[in-house]
Amino acid sequence: MSVRIFCDFDGTMTVTDNILMIMEHYNPPNWRSIVEDMMRGTRSIRDGVGSLFSLIPSALREDIVRTVMDKATLRPGVLGLLTHAHACGVPFYVVSGGIDFFIRPILAHIPPSYFAGVYCNSASFDPPTITITWPHPCGDACTDDCGMCKTTVMRHVPFAHTTIVIGDSITDYNAAKQADIVFARAHLYRHCLAHGVPCIAYETFYDIMDTLVHDARTRDAFTLHRLGGRS
Ligand code: MG
Ligand code: ZN
């Protein structure tokens, strides 16, 4: 049975959330109340993320990339799962509300062929401040004004019998509801629990790999079948 993986980036593939880290580092006026509005749901994610970056001067682009590269760490086991999924032919999609100018440098040392797709936001650096552009907006079936709409991406990429979602935050919840298997930590874990959405807790991607190679729904897809070799 075919399997596909949709994986969040900030706080999931990386240990911490890079947008929050950038805001904490540059500390533009009023950013915390924008984040609070997003978490409370009184401001859409698109509105909130767009507003946050509009507080940051475009000229800081290179400085931001350096800061992110200094501070961001991949979660243990990420490379192992990517390598194994690639070897088994299981498509791995990154679905992120983050921005390509800091995501691409963090992923630069991983072979691009390991990703079936990297879906995230983009930015324009025309002065004076950063403008987020939204190449993957909500389709007709979503009214949440996500900015980067994870469920719309899931509907548009090739189908598989088993869909896996890996995430850490409330922004992964709609994707989680459409998954067959959810790996959740932090806010996403508590939210799934509170709303009766089945999920599996993880801390590292080694935990996820361990489940996938043993779970009856996925173990065949995650077994490397040696071709030939009979002599
Ligand atoms: Mg996240
Ligand atoms: Zn949406």
mmCIF file of C-alpha atoms in Angstrom, residues 11-220:
data_model
loop_
_atom_site.group_PDB
_atom_site.id
_atom_site.type_symbol
_atom_site.label_atom_id
_atom_site.label_comp_id
_atom_site.label_asym_id
_atom_site.label_seq_id
_atom_site.Cartn_x
_atom_site.Cartn_y
_atom_site.Cartn_z
ATOM 1 C CA GLY A 11 9.470 23.338 15.392
ATOM 2 C CA THR A 12 9.099 19.960 13.643
ATOM 3 C CA MET A 13 12.075 19.413 11.312
ATOM 4 C CA THR A 14 13.890 22.113 13.288
ATOM 5 C CA VAL A 15 14.029 22.056 17.079
ATOM 6 C CA THR A 16 12.531 25.541 17.476
ATOM 7 C CA ASP A 17 10.209 27.797 15.469
ATOM 8 C CA ASN A 18 12.326 30.001 13.209
ATOM 9 C CA ILE A 19 9.744 32.770 12.719
ATOM 10 C CA LEU A 20 9.443 33.231 16.503
ATOM 11 C CA MET A 21 13.230 33.065 16.803
ATOM 12 C CA ILE A 22 13.630 35.794 14.165
ATOM 13 C CA MET A 23 11.081 37.994 15.968
ATOM 14 C CA GLU A 24 12.705 37.442 19.348
ATOM 15 C CA HIS A 25 16.103 38.290 17.891
ATOM 16 C CA TYR A 26 15.112 41.532 16.085
ATOM 17 C CA ASN A 27 12.326 42.352 18.526
ATOM 18 C CA PRO A 28 10.260 44.737 16.336
ATOM 19 C CA PRO A 29 7.581 46.791 18.137
ATOM 20 C CA ASN A 30 4.325 45.001 18.926
ATOM 21 C CA TRP A 31 5.282 41.587 17.485
ATOM 22 C CA ARG A 32 4.173 39.665 20.574
ATOM 23 C CA SER A 33 0.585 40.896 20.365
ATOM 24 C CA ILE A 34 0.415 39.846 16.695
ATOM 25 C CA VAL A 35 1.559 36.328 17.665
ATOM 26 C CA GLU A 36 -0.975 36.243 20.514
ATOM 27 C CA ASP A 37 -3.767 37.217 18.087
ATOM 28 C CA MET A 38 -2.773 34.394 15.750
ATOM 29 C CA MET A 39 -2.688 31.859 18.581
ATOM 30 C CA ARG A 40 -6.072 33.061 19.825
ATOM 31 C CA GLY A 41 -7.437 32.819 16.291
ATOM 32 C CA THR A 42 -8.517 36.463 16.115
ATOM 33 C CA ARG A 43 -6.018 37.030 13.286
ATOM 34 C CA SER A 44 -5.453 34.625 10.378
ATOM 35 C CA ILE A 45 -2.034 33.065 9.956
ATOM 36 C CA ARG A 46 -1.605 34.866 6.609
ATOM 37 C CA ASP A 47 -2.443 38.228 8.152
ATOM 38 C CA GLY A 48 -0.252 37.572 11.189
ATOM 39 C CA VAL A 49 2.860 36.305 9.406
ATOM 40 C CA GLY A 50 2.553 39.051 6.780
ATOM 41 C CA SER A 51 2.243 41.684 9.513
ATOM 42 C CA LEU A 52 5.209 40.293 11.475
ATOM 43 C CA PHE A 53 7.605 40.439 8.518
ATOM 44 C CA SER A 54 6.346 43.877 7.487
ATOM 45 C CA LEU A 55 7.986 45.060 10.742
ATOM 46 C CA ILE A 56 11.445 43.900 9.558
ATOM 47 C CA PRO A 57 13.605 46.033 7.210
ATOM 48 C CA SER A 58 14.339 44.324 3.861
ATOM 49 C CA ALA A 59 18.004 45.278 4.214
ATOM 50 C CA LEU A 60 18.336 42.726 7.033
ATOM 51 C CA ARG A 61 17.863 39.783 4.660
ATOM 52 C CA GLU A 62 21.457 38.458 4.789
ATOM 53 C CA ASP A 63 21.669 39.119 8.507
ATOM 54 C CA ILE A 64 18.483 37.129 9.126
ATOM 55 C CA VAL A 65 19.786 34.176 7.097
ATOM 56 C CA ARG A 66 23.033 34.236 9.126
ATOM 57 C CA THR A 67 21.090 34.387 12.394
ATOM 58 C CA VAL A 68 18.860 31.467 11.402
ATOM 59 C CA MET A 69 21.828 29.396 10.215
ATOM 60 C CA ASP A 70 23.599 30.090 13.535
ATOM 61 C CA LYS A 71 20.626 29.144 15.695
ATOM 62 C CA ALA A 72 18.534 26.563 13.823
ATOM 63 C CA THR A 73 19.138 22.882 14.519
ATOM 64 C CA LEU A 74 17.522 19.971 12.720
ATOM 65 C CA ARG A 75 15.634 17.619 15.020
ATOM 66 C CA PRO A 76 17.571 14.394 15.600
ATOM 67 C CA GLY A 77 16.756 11.672 13.079
ATOM 68 C CA VAL A 78 15.443 13.976 10.317
ATOM 69 C CA LEU A 79 18.166 12.980 7.873
ATOM 70 C CA GLY A 80 17.710 9.287 8.712
ATOM 71 C CA LEU A 81 13.981 9.337 7.967
ATOM 72 C CA LEU A 82 14.501 11.339 4.763
ATOM 73 C CA THR A 83 17.186 8.934 3.569
ATOM 74 C CA HIS A 84 15.108 5.856 4.346
ATOM 75 C CA ALA A 85 11.892 7.260 2.845
ATOM 76 C CA HIS A 86 13.822 8.158 -0.306
ATOM 77 C CA ALA A 87 15.355 4.671 -0.549
ATOM 78 C CA CYS A 88 11.880 3.126 -0.160
ATOM 79 C CA GLY A 89 10.265 5.478 -2.674
ATOM 80 C CA VAL A 90 7.943 7.065 -0.091
ATOM 81 C CA PRO A 91 7.298 10.706 -1.088
ATOM 82 C CA PHE A 92 8.203 13.236 1.627
ATOM 83 C CA TYR A 93 6.610 16.671 1.290
ATOM 84 C CA VAL A 94 7.641 19.638 3.406
ATOM 85 C CA VAL A 95 4.533 21.753 4.111
ATOM 86 C CA SER A 96 5.563 24.895 5.933
ATOM 87 C CA GLY A 97 4.157 28.269 6.888
ATOM 88 C CA GLY A 98 7.790 29.468 7.003
ATOM 89 C CA ILE A 99 9.567 31.444 4.308
ATOM 90 C CA ASP A 100 11.819 30.024 1.583
ATOM 91 C CA PHE A 101 14.709 32.470 2.174
ATOM 92 C CA PHE A 102 15.490 30.826 5.529
ATOM 93 C CA ILE A 103 14.157 27.301 4.864
ATOM 94 C CA ARG A 104 16.248 26.617 1.738
ATOM 95 C CA PRO A 105 19.618 27.401 3.386
ATOM 96 C CA ILE A 106 18.802 25.075 6.317
ATOM 97 C CA LEU A 107 17.925 22.247 3.890
ATOM 98 C CA ALA A 108 20.790 23.025 1.487
ATOM 99 C CA HIS A 109 23.006 20.128 2.574
ATOM 100 C CA ILE A 110 20.238 17.543 1.976
ATOM 101 C CA PRO A 111 19.955 16.158 -1.580
ATOM 102 C CA PRO A 112 16.965 17.886 -3.272
ATOM 103 C CA SER A 113 15.779 14.510 -4.613
ATOM 104 C CA TYR A 114 14.916 13.499 -1.015
ATOM 105 C CA PHE A 115 11.945 15.883 -1.180
ATOM 106 C CA ALA A 116 8.880 15.214 -3.325
ATOM 107 C CA GLY A 117 8.135 18.911 -2.780
ATOM 108 C CA VAL A 118 8.955 21.812 -0.486
ATOM 109 C CA TYR A 119 5.841 23.965 -0.097
ATOM 110 C CA CYS A 120 6.347 27.226 1.799
ATOM 111 C CA ASN A 121 5.940 30.973 1.494
ATOM 112 C CA SER A 122 8.192 33.398 -0.392
ATOM 113 C CA ALA A 123 9.219 36.989 0.243
ATOM 114 C CA SER A 124 9.936 40.173 -1.641
ATOM 115 C CA PHE A 125 12.775 42.329 -0.337
ATOM 116 C CA ASP A 126 11.843 45.568 -2.050
ATOM 117 C CA PRO A 127 12.420 48.358 0.490
ATOM 118 C CA PRO A 128 11.514 49.365 3.046
ATOM 119 C CA THR A 129 10.270 46.187 4.768
ATOM 120 C CA ILE A 130 9.826 42.495 3.956
ATOM 121 C CA THR A 131 6.669 41.552 2.044
ATOM 122 C CA ILE A 132 5.585 37.921 2.257
ATOM 123 C CA THR A 133 4.186 36.507 -0.984
ATOM 124 C CA TRP A 134 1.817 33.572 -0.929
ATOM 125 C CA PRO A 135 2.415 31.090 -3.753
ATOM 126 C CA HIS A 136 0.241 28.354 -2.173
ATOM 127 C CA PRO A 137 -2.992 29.976 -0.948
ATOM 128 C CA CYS A 138 -6.165 28.256 0.263
ATOM 129 C CA GLY A 139 -8.259 26.574 -2.411
ATOM 130 C CA ASP A 140 -12.070 26.568 -2.438
ATOM 131 C CA ALA A 141 -12.297 23.906 0.301
ATOM 132 C CA CYS A 142 -10.478 26.008 2.935
ATOM 133 C CA THR A 143 -11.682 29.266 4.443
ATOM 134 C CA ASP A 144 -8.970 29.657 7.101
ATOM 135 C CA ASP A 145 -6.779 32.182 5.231
ATOM 136 C CA CYS A 146 -3.736 30.007 5.954
ATOM 137 C CA GLY A 147 -1.282 31.784 3.700
ATOM 138 C CA MET A 148 0.450 28.495 2.887
ATOM 139 C CA CYS A 149 -2.487 26.079 2.857
ATOM 140 C CA LYS A 150 -1.373 22.613 3.926
ATOM 141 C CA THR A 151 -4.710 20.908 3.209
ATOM 142 C CA THR A 152 -4.865 22.441 -0.282
ATOM 143 C CA VAL A 153 -1.383 21.052 -1.024
ATOM 144 C CA MET A 154 -2.466 17.638 0.307
ATOM 145 C CA ARG A 155 -5.451 17.635 -2.030
ATOM 146 C CA HIS A 156 -3.339 18.490 -5.074
ATOM 147 C CA VAL A 157 -0.350 16.145 -4.868
ATOM 148 C CA PRO A 158 -0.639 12.472 -5.935
ATOM 149 C CA PHE A 159 -2.874 10.268 -3.757
ATOM 150 C CA ALA A 160 -1.558 7.496 -1.504
ATOM 151 C CA HIS A 161 -3.478 4.928 0.548
ATOM 152 C CA THR A 162 -1.877 6.060 3.779
ATOM 153 C CA THR A 163 -1.217 9.718 4.535
ATOM 154 C CA ILE A 164 1.143 10.637 7.360
ATOM 155 C CA VAL A 165 1.273 14.117 8.904
ATOM 156 C CA ILE A 166 4.097 15.227 11.213
ATOM 157 C CA GLY A 167 3.723 18.513 13.094
ATOM 158 C CA ASP A 168 4.001 20.503 16.288
ATOM 159 C CA SER A 169 1.475 23.309 16.248
ATOM 160 C CA ILE A 170 -2.109 24.384 15.858
ATOM 161 C CA THR A 171 -1.308 25.316 12.234
ATOM 162 C CA ASP A 172 -0.885 21.590 11.521
ATOM 163 C CA TYR A 173 -4.271 20.624 12.981
ATOM 164 C CA ASN A 174 -6.374 20.759 9.786
ATOM 165 C CA ALA A 175 -3.752 18.658 7.994
ATOM 166 C CA ALA A 176 -3.717 16.235 10.932
ATOM 167 C CA LYS A 177 -7.497 15.793 10.708
ATOM 168 C CA GLN A 178 -7.075 14.577 7.103
ATOM 169 C CA ALA A 179 -4.242 12.155 7.875
ATOM 170 C CA ASP A 180 -4.361 8.427 8.530
ATOM 171 C CA ILE A 181 -1.428 8.612 10.930
ATOM 172 C CA VAL A 182 -0.486 11.746 12.890
ATOM 173 C CA PHE A 183 2.815 12.293 14.673
ATOM 174 C CA ALA A 184 2.366 15.193 17.053
ATOM 175 C CA ARG A 185 4.260 17.095 19.705
ATOM 176 C CA ALA A 186 3.741 20.284 21.716
ATOM 177 C CA HIS A 187 0.557 22.300 20.888
ATOM 178 C CA LEU A 188 -0.522 19.898 18.154
ATOM 179 C CA TYR A 189 -0.354 16.923 20.513
ATOM 180 C CA ARG A 190 -2.437 18.662 23.194
ATOM 181 C CA HIS A 191 -4.939 19.954 20.626
ATOM 182 C CA CYS A 192 -5.395 16.525 18.982
ATOM 183 C CA LEU A 193 -5.851 14.966 22.408
ATOM 184 C CA ALA A 194 -8.418 17.565 23.445
ATOM 185 C CA HIS A 195 -10.426 17.063 20.231
ATOM 186 C CA GLY A 196 -10.225 13.292 19.989
ATOM 187 C CA VAL A 197 -7.954 13.185 16.930
ATOM 188 C CA PRO A 198 -5.758 10.067 17.269
ATOM 189 C CA CYS A 199 -2.066 10.866 17.249
ATOM 190 C CA ILE A 200 1.297 9.421 18.206
ATOM 191 C CA ALA A 201 3.669 11.477 20.344
ATOM 192 C CA TYR A 202 7.256 11.915 19.159
ATOM 193 C CA GLU A 203 10.309 13.801 20.304
ATOM 194 C CA THR A 204 12.824 12.802 17.610
ATOM 195 C CA PHE A 205 12.478 11.471 14.082
ATOM 196 C CA TYR A 206 14.037 8.235 15.321
ATOM 197 C CA ASP A 207 10.780 7.740 17.270
ATOM 198 C CA ILE A 208 8.803 8.266 14.051
ATOM 199 C CA MET A 209 11.007 5.901 12.050
ATOM 200 C CA ASP A 210 10.654 3.245 14.739
ATOM 201 C CA THR A 211 6.840 3.413 14.514
ATOM 202 C CA LEU A 212 6.760 3.442 10.702
ATOM 203 C CA VAL A 213 8.892 0.321 10.288
ATOM 204 C CA HIS A 214 6.700 -1.610 12.777
ATOM 205 C CA ASP A 215 3.138 -0.291 12.225
ATOM 206 C CA ALA A 216 1.054 -2.706 10.113
ATOM 207 C CA ARG A 217 -0.169 0.203 7.949
ATOM 208 C CA THR A 218 3.317 1.326 6.941
ATOM 209 C CA ARG A 219 5.898 -1.399 7.584
ATOM 210 C CA ASP A 220 5.763 -2.843 4.056
#
